[in-house]
Amino acid sequence: ETGVTQTPRHLVMGMTNKKSLKCEQHLGHNAMYWYKQSAKKPLELMFVYSLEERVENNSVPSRFSPECPNSSHLFLHLHTLQPEDSALYLCASSQVLSIGQGARDNEQFFGPGTRLTVL
Amino acid sequence: AQSVTQLGSHVSVSEGALVLLRCNYSSSVPPYLFWYVQYPNQGLQLLLKYTSAATLVKGINGFEAEFKKSETSFHLTKPSAHMSDAAEYFCAVSFGGYQKVTFGTGTKLQVIP
C-alpha cells in the first residue's frame, strides 16, 4: 500500500448504528486530519492530530469521535448520526515541524475518501 | 486570518482552449499556496505549490500558476485543455508548520469537446 488509504470506501448506516472509518498513511508523516466534504459547501476541517495528540477540534458534534493510536492510523468513530451527516469524509496527512528542519509548508496528502450515507 | 477566494464555481472551456482558474488570497505575511484537483469520487491530489522560491510554479499535467504578491493572486493556467482535465480544483493557503490549511470553495472545470 502507498500514500493514504481509507476504508471503507462507501458506508450506509442507520441513525442508531455505530460504525468506524479507518485511515492509514504510509508516508511517515507526523500529522493527520479528518475533513468533511458536503455538496455545495467548502471543505470542513474536523480534527487534527499532530504527533498523536489532538491539536484541533473544530466544534464538531460529539457523535463524531476521533482516535489516533499511532502516527500511521486515524479512526473516526460514528454513533447516532443524522441524515445531514451524509458526506464524503476525507483523511489527510502531512509532515509538519521536524526537529532540525524547521517548519514545513504543510502540504497535505489525501486519501480517496469514504462516502457516508445516513438513512 | 488567512483566506482564499476562488472566482467562479463553474468554468467551461472548449477542448484545446486556455484554462484559467482564479484564486486570490488574504494574508498579512507571505503564505504557502497550493492547487489541488479532485476527480469524481476521489480525494484531493496536489497539482502544484508555491513555497517562496520561484514565482512561476509548474505542476503536473501541464498546469502552472504564478504568484503575484501585488495582486494577492495565484491563478492556475493550462495552455490547452484536455477532456481529462474535467474535475474540481481547489486553491489553498497555509502558513506552514502546525498552521492549518484553508481551502477555497472549489471551481468545477467542464471541458467541452
Short mmCIF file of C-alpha atoms in Angstrom, two decimals:
data_model
loop_
_atom_site.label_atom_id
_atom_site.label_comp_id
_atom_site.label_asym_id
_atom_site.label_seq_id
_atom_site.Cartn_x
_atom_site.Cartn_y
_atom_site.Cartn_z
CA GLU A 1 0.00 0.00 0.00
CA THR A 2 1.20 3.51 -0.75
CA GLY A 3 0.06 7.00 0.16
CA VAL A 4 -3.06 7.39 2.26
CA THR A 5 -5.70 4.67 2.32
CA GLN A 6 -9.23 4.82 3.69
CA THR A 7 -11.73 2.07 4.46
CA PRO A 8 -14.50 1.51 3.77
CA ARG A 9 -14.91 3.49 0.54
CA HIS A 10 -18.70 3.50 0.91
CA LEU A 11 -20.85 3.19 4.03
CA VAL A 12 -24.58 3.25 4.52
CA MET A 13 -25.82 3.36 8.08
CA GLY A 14 -28.96 3.99 10.06
CA MET A 15 -29.18 6.73 12.65
CA THR A 16 -28.89 4.25 15.53
CA ASN A 17 -25.85 2.38 14.21
CA LYS A 18 -22.26 2.63 15.41
CA LYS A 19 -19.54 2.42 12.78
CA SER A 20 -15.92 3.47 12.35
CA LEU A 21 -13.95 4.94 9.48
CA LYS A 22 -10.30 3.98 9.18
CA CYS A 23 -7.39 5.88 7.67
CA GLU A 24 -3.81 4.72 7.28
CA GLN A 25 -0.88 6.71 5.94
CA HIS A 26 2.26 5.03 4.57
CA LEU A 27 4.27 8.25 4.14
CA GLY A 28 5.97 8.56 7.51
CA HIS A 29 4.11 11.79 8.29
CA ASN A 30 3.54 13.15 11.79
CA ALA A 31 0.15 14.84 11.38
CA MET A 32 -3.24 13.51 10.30
CA TYR A 33 -6.55 15.21 9.56
CA TRP A 34 -10.25 14.48 9.11
CA TYR A 35 -12.23 16.64 6.69
CA LYS A 36 -15.92 16.62 5.79
CA GLN A 37 -16.90 17.44 2.22
CA SER A 38 -20.59 18.11 1.64
CA ALA A 39 -22.22 19.08 -1.61
CA LYS A 40 -22.10 22.84 -2.30
CA LYS A 41 -20.12 23.54 0.89
CA PRO A 42 -16.43 24.32 1.46
CA LEU A 43 -14.17 21.59 2.75
CA GLU A 44 -14.59 21.50 6.54
CA LEU A 45 -11.65 20.63 8.78
CA MET A 46 -12.93 18.45 11.62
CA PHE A 47 -9.93 17.21 13.59
CA VAL A 48 -6.16 17.50 13.53
CA TYR A 49 -3.73 15.15 15.22
CA SER A 50 -0.04 16.01 15.43
CA LEU A 51 2.40 13.57 17.00
CA GLU A 52 -0.67 11.54 18.05
CA GLU A 53 -2.14 14.39 20.09
CA ARG A 54 -5.33 16.16 19.08
CA VAL A 55 -4.38 19.75 18.35
CA GLU A 56 -7.58 20.98 16.76
CA ASN A 57 -11.27 20.19 17.13
CA ASN A 58 -13.46 22.49 15.12
CA SER A 59 -16.69 22.40 17.12
CA VAL A 60 -17.59 19.00 15.79
CA PRO A 61 -20.65 17.32 17.37
CA SER A 62 -19.85 14.64 19.91
CA ARG A 63 -21.45 11.98 17.73
CA PHE A 64 -18.10 12.08 15.88
CA SER A 65 -15.22 10.71 17.96
CA PRO A 66 -11.67 10.58 16.57
CA GLU A 67 -8.92 8.24 17.68
CA CYS A 68 -5.24 8.27 16.73
CA PRO A 69 -3.49 5.22 18.26
CA ASN A 70 -0.20 5.92 16.45
CA SER A 71 1.19 8.25 13.82
CA SER A 72 0.11 5.99 10.95
CA HIS A 73 -3.51 5.32 11.87
CA LEU A 74 -6.53 7.52 12.37
CA PHE A 75 -10.09 6.48 13.11
CA LEU A 76 -13.40 8.31 13.14
CA HIS A 77 -16.00 6.61 15.32
CA LEU A 78 -19.59 7.37 14.40
CA HIS A 79 -22.72 6.94 16.51
CA THR A 80 -26.31 8.19 16.36
CA LEU A 81 -25.63 10.20 13.24
CA GLN A 82 -28.14 12.44 11.47
CA PRO A 83 -29.03 12.47 7.76
CA GLU A 84 -27.23 15.81 7.38
CA ASP A 85 -24.00 14.00 8.28
CA SER A 86 -24.10 12.27 4.90
CA ALA A 87 -20.98 13.44 3.06
CA LEU A 88 -17.57 12.44 1.75
CA TYR A 89 -15.13 12.08 4.66
CA LEU A 90 -11.55 12.69 3.69
CA CYS A 91 -8.44 11.80 5.62
CA ALA A 92 -5.15 13.57 5.00
CA SER A 93 -1.63 13.51 6.36
CA SER A 94 1.33 15.88 6.30
CA GLN A 95 4.77 16.40 7.71
CA VAL A 96 4.72 19.45 9.93
CA LEU A 97 7.50 20.70 12.19
CA SER A 98 10.53 18.42 12.02
CA ILE A 99 13.31 18.54 14.55
CA GLY A 100 16.33 20.15 12.94
CA GLN A 101 14.39 21.06 9.79
CA GLY A 102 12.11 23.83 10.99
CA ALA A 103 8.59 24.44 9.77
CA ARG A 104 7.36 22.69 6.65
CA ASP A 105 4.80 24.02 4.21
CA ASN A 106 2.09 21.61 5.43
CA GLU A 107 1.37 20.08 2.01
CA GLN A 108 -1.40 17.59 2.68
CA PHE A 109 -1.77 14.17 1.12
CA PHE A 110 -5.33 12.94 0.85
CA GLY A 111 -6.94 9.54 0.87
CA PRO A 112 -9.73 8.62 -1.58
CA GLY A 113 -12.44 9.28 1.00
CA THR A 114 -15.36 7.38 2.47
CA ARG A 115 -18.78 8.19 1.02
CA LEU A 116 -21.13 8.07 4.01
CA THR A 117 -24.90 7.91 3.67
CA VAL A 118 -27.04 8.16 6.81
CA LEU A 119 -30.61 6.92 6.41
CA ALA B 1 -6.63 35.41 9.41
CA GLN B 2 -5.85 33.65 6.16
CA SER B 3 -8.44 33.02 3.44
CA VAL B 4 -8.71 32.20 -0.24
CA THR B 5 -11.35 33.22 -2.75
CA GLN B 6 -11.95 31.28 -5.92
CA LEU B 7 -13.85 33.28 -8.52
CA GLY B 8 -16.39 31.19 -10.38
CA SER B 9 -17.76 27.94 -9.01
CA HIS B 10 -18.10 26.59 -12.57
CA VAL B 11 -15.88 27.23 -15.57
CA SER B 12 -16.44 25.80 -19.07
CA VAL B 13 -13.79 25.73 -21.79
CA SER B 14 -13.56 24.07 -25.17
CA GLU B 15 -11.06 21.27 -25.66
CA GLY B 16 -7.78 22.85 -26.74
CA ALA B 17 -8.60 26.25 -25.25
CA LEU B 18 -6.77 28.05 -22.46
CA VAL B 19 -7.73 27.12 -18.92
CA LEU B 20 -7.69 29.95 -16.35
CA LEU B 21 -8.89 29.32 -12.80
CA ARG B 22 -8.68 32.28 -10.45
CA CYS B 23 -7.56 32.33 -6.84
CA ASN B 24 -6.97 35.35 -4.60
CA TYR B 25 -5.64 35.04 -1.08
CA SER B 26 -5.75 37.17 2.01
CA SER B 27 -2.73 37.05 4.27
CA SER B 28 -0.66 39.50 6.28
CA VAL B 29 2.55 37.54 5.72
CA PRO B 30 3.84 35.57 2.73
CA PRO B 31 1.91 32.33 2.66
CA TYR B 32 2.33 28.90 1.17
CA LEU B 33 -0.17 28.39 -1.66
CA PHE B 34 -1.47 25.18 -3.21
CA TRP B 35 -3.68 23.99 -6.02
CA TYR B 36 -5.36 20.61 -5.64
CA VAL B 37 -7.51 18.67 -8.12
CA GLN B 38 -10.35 16.30 -7.25
CA TYR B 39 -11.77 13.81 -9.73
CA PRO B 40 -15.23 12.33 -9.04
CA ASN B 41 -15.36 10.05 -6.01
CA GLN B 42 -11.69 10.57 -5.23
CA GLY B 43 -9.62 12.51 -2.74
CA LEU B 44 -7.68 15.69 -3.46
CA GLN B 45 -4.40 15.44 -5.36
CA LEU B 46 -1.73 18.14 -5.30
CA LEU B 47 -1.20 19.87 -8.66
CA LEU B 48 1.43 22.37 -7.56
CA LYS B 49 2.55 24.56 -4.67
CA TYR B 50 4.26 27.89 -4.05
CA THR B 51 6.77 27.97 -1.22
CA SER B 52 8.53 31.34 -1.79
CA ALA B 53 11.03 30.11 -4.34
CA ALA B 54 10.18 30.83 -8.00
CA THR B 55 7.02 32.87 -8.52
CA LEU B 56 6.06 30.80 -11.56
CA VAL B 57 5.34 27.28 -10.43
CA LYS B 58 4.96 24.33 -12.78
CA GLY B 59 2.89 21.37 -11.74
CA ILE B 60 1.65 18.07 -13.04
CA ASN B 61 -0.49 17.53 -16.15
CA GLY B 62 0.77 20.73 -17.82
CA PHE B 63 -0.65 23.13 -15.23
CA GLU B 64 1.21 26.13 -13.88
CA ALA B 65 0.44 29.03 -11.55
CA GLU B 66 2.03 32.40 -10.95
CA PHE B 67 2.32 34.02 -7.53
CA LYS B 68 1.67 37.76 -7.80
CA LYS B 69 2.16 39.48 -4.47
CA SER B 70 0.96 42.87 -5.71
CA GLU B 71 -2.35 41.32 -6.79
CA THR B 72 -2.50 38.74 -3.97
CA SER B 73 -3.28 36.19 -6.65
CA PHE B 74 -2.26 32.64 -7.53
CA HIS B 75 -4.21 31.83 -10.70
CA LEU B 76 -3.96 28.39 -12.29
CA THR B 77 -3.46 28.08 -16.03
CA LYS B 78 -3.01 25.46 -18.73
CA PRO B 79 -2.44 26.41 -22.38
CA SER B 80 -4.63 23.69 -23.89
CA ALA B 81 -7.46 21.90 -22.12
CA HIS B 82 -7.91 18.15 -22.42
CA MET B 83 -11.09 16.22 -21.72
CA SER B 84 -9.28 14.52 -18.84
CA ASP B 85 -8.89 17.91 -17.09
CA ALA B 86 -12.60 17.93 -16.21
CA ALA B 87 -12.59 17.91 -12.40
CA GLU B 88 -12.94 20.20 -9.40
CA TYR B 89 -10.00 22.41 -8.49
CA PHE B 90 -9.24 23.81 -5.05
CA CYS B 91 -6.90 26.63 -4.10
CA ALA B 92 -5.50 26.53 -0.57
CA VAL B 93 -3.34 28.70 1.70
CA SER B 94 -1.21 27.88 4.74
CA PHE B 95 1.42 29.48 6.92
CA GLY B 96 3.12 26.13 7.33
CA GLY B 97 4.15 24.18 10.38
CA TYR B 98 1.20 23.45 12.64
CA GLN B 99 -0.93 26.12 10.98
CA LYS B 100 -3.98 24.73 9.30
CA VAL B 101 -4.54 24.76 5.56
CA THR B 102 -7.53 26.84 4.45
CA PHE B 103 -9.25 25.69 1.26
CA GLY B 104 -11.27 27.69 -1.24
CA THR B 105 -14.77 26.67 -2.21
CA GLY B 106 -13.61 24.97 -5.40
CA THR B 107 -14.11 25.51 -9.13
CA LYS B 108 -15.62 22.80 -11.30
CA LEU B 109 -14.00 22.73 -14.73
CA GLN B 110 -16.03 21.43 -17.64
CA VAL B 111 -14.25 20.69 -20.91
CA ILE B 112 -16.47 20.76 -23.98
CA PRO B 113 -15.48 18.58 -26.96
#
